[in-house]
C-alpha atoms as a PDB file:
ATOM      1  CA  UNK A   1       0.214  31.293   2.944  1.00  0.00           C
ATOM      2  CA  UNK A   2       0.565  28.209   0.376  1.00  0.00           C
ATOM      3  CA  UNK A   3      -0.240  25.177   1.586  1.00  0.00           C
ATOM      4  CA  UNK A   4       1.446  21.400   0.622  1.00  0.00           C
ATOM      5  CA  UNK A   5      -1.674  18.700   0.938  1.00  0.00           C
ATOM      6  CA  UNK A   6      -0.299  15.387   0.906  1.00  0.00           C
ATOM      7  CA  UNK A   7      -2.895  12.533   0.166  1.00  0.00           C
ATOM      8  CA  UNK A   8      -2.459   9.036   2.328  1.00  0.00           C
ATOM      9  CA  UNK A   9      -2.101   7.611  -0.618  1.00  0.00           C
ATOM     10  CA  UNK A  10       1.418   9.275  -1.948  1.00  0.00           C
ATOM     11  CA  UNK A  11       2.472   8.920   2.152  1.00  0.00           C
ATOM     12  CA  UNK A  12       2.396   5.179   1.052  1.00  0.00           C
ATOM     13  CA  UNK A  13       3.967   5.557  -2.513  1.00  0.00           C
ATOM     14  CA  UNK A  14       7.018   7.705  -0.585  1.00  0.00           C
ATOM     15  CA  UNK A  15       7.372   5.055   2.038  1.00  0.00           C
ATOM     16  CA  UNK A  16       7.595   2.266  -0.600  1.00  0.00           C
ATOM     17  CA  UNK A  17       9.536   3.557  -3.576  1.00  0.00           C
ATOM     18  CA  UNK A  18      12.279   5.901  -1.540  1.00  0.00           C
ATOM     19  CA  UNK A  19      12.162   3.622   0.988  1.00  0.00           C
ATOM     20  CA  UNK A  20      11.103   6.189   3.553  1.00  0.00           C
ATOM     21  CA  UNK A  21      10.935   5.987   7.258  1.00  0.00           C
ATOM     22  CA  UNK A  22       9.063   8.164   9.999  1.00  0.00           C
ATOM     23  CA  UNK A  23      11.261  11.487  10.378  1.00  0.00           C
ATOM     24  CA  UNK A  24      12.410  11.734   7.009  1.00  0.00           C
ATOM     25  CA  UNK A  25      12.166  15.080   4.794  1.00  0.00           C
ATOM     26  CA  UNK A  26      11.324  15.268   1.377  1.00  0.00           C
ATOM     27  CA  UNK A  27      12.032  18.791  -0.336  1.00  0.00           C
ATOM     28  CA  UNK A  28       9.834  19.823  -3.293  1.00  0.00           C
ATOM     29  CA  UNK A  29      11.815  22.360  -5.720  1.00  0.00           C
ATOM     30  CA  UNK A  30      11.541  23.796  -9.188  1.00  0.00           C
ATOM     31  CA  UNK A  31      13.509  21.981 -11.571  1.00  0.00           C
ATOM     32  CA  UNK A  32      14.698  23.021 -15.743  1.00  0.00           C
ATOM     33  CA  UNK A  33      12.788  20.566 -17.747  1.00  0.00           C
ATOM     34  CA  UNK A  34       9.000  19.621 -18.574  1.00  0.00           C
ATOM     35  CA  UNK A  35       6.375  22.265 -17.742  1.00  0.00           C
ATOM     36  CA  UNK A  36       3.194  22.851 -15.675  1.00  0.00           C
ATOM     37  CA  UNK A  37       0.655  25.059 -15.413  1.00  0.00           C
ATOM     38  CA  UNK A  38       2.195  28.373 -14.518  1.00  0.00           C
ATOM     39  CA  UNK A  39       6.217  27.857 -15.319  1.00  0.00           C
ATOM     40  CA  UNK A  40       6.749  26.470 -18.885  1.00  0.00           C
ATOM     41  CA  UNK A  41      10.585  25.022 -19.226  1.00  0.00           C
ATOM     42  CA  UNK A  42       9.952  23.954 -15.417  1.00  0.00           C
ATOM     43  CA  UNK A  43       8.554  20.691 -13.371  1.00  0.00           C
ATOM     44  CA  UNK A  44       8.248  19.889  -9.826  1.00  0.00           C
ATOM     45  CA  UNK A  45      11.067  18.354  -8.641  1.00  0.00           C
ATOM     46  CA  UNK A  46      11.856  15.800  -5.050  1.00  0.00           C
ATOM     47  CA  UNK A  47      14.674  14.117  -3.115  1.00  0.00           C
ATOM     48  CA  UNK A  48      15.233  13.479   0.066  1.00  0.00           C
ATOM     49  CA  UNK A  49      16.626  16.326   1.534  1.00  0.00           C
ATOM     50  CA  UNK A  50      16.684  18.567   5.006  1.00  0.00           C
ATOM     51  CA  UNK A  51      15.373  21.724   5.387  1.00  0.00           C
ATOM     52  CA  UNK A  52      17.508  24.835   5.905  1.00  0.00           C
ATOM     53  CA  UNK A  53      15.381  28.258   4.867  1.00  0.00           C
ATOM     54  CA  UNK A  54      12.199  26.112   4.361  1.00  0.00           C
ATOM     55  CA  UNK A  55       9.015  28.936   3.707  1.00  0.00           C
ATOM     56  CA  UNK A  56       6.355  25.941   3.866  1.00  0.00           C
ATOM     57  CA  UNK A  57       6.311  22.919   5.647  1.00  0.00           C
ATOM     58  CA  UNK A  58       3.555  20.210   6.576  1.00  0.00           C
ATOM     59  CA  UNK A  59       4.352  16.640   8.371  1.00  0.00           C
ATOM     60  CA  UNK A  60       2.006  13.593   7.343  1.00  0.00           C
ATOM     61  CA  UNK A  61       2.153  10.432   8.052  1.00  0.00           C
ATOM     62  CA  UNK A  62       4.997  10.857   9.974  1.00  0.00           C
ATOM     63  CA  UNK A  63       7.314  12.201   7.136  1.00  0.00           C
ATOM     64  CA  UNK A  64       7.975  16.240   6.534  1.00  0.00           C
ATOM     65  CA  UNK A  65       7.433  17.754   3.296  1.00  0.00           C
ATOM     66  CA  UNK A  66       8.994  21.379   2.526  1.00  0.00           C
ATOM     67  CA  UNK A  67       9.688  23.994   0.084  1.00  0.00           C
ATOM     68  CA  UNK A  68      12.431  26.303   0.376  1.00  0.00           C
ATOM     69  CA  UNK A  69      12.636  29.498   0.106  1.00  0.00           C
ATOM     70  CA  UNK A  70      14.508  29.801  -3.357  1.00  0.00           C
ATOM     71  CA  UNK A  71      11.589  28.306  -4.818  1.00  0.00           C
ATOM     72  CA  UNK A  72       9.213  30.511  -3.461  1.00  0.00           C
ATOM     73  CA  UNK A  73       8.988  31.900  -6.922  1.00  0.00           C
ATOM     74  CA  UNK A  74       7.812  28.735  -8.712  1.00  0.00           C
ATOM     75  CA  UNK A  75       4.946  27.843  -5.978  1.00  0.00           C
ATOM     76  CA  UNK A  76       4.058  31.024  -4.815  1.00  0.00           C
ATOM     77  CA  UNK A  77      -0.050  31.944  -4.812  1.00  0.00           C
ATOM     78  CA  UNK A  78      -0.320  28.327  -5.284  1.00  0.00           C
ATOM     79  CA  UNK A  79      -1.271  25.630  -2.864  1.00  0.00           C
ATOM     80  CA  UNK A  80      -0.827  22.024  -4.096  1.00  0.00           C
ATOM     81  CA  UNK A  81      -1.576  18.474  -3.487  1.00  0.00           C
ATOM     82  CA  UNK A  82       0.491  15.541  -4.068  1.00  0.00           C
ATOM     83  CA  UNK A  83      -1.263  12.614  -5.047  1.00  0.00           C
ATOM     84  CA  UNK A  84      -0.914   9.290  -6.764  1.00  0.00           C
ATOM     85  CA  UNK A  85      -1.809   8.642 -10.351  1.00  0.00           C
ATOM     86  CA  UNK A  86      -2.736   5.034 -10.295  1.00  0.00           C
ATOM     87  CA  UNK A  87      -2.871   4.374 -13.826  1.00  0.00           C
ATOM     88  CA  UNK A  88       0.981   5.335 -13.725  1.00  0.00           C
ATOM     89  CA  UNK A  89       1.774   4.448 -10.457  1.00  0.00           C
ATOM     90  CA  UNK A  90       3.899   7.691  -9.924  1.00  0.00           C
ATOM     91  CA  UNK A  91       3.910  11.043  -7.966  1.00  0.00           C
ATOM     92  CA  UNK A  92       0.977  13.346  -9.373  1.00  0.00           C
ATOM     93  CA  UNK A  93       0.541  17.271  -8.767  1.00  0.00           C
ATOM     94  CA  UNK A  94      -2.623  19.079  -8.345  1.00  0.00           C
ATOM     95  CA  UNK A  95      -2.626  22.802  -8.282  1.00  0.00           C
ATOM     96  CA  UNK A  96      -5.443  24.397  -6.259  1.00  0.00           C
END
């Protein structure tokens, strides 16, 4: 089963840039545009969103972070961490 890994560090980037609070949902999804490793014409995609046929779901530091499943086909086989580039000061994606 895949796995979301969410590092303290992007807990704090959500929580300051979308304004987050303790509770709130934030739904990863494939989205047309950019590429990555496995999917090229695709990107990881977020918002702020609840859950409704969520396949993977992991709560840390106090907010919930899922994937449905119509985008089981983008992540599946593929576990990933969210992270925070520094230099950038954005949302980073690690495949592992």
């Amino acid at each position: 089963m895949m796995k979301i890994i969410v590092t303290d560090e992007a807990i704090q980037w959500f929580k300051n840039e979308m304004d987050l609070q303790a509770g709130d949902h934030i739904r990863f999804f494939a989205r047309y545009g950019g590429s990555n490793p496995f999917h090229e014409g695709y990107s990881i995609g977020m918002n702020t969103d609840i859950p409704i046929n969520a396949i993977v779901t992991t709560t840390a530091g106090g907010l919930h972070f899922f994937i449905e499943e119509d985008d089981e086909w983008f992540f599946a086989g593929h576990d990933f961490q969210v992270t925070v580039d520094q230099e950038l000061d954005e949302i980073s994606y690690d495949y592992l």
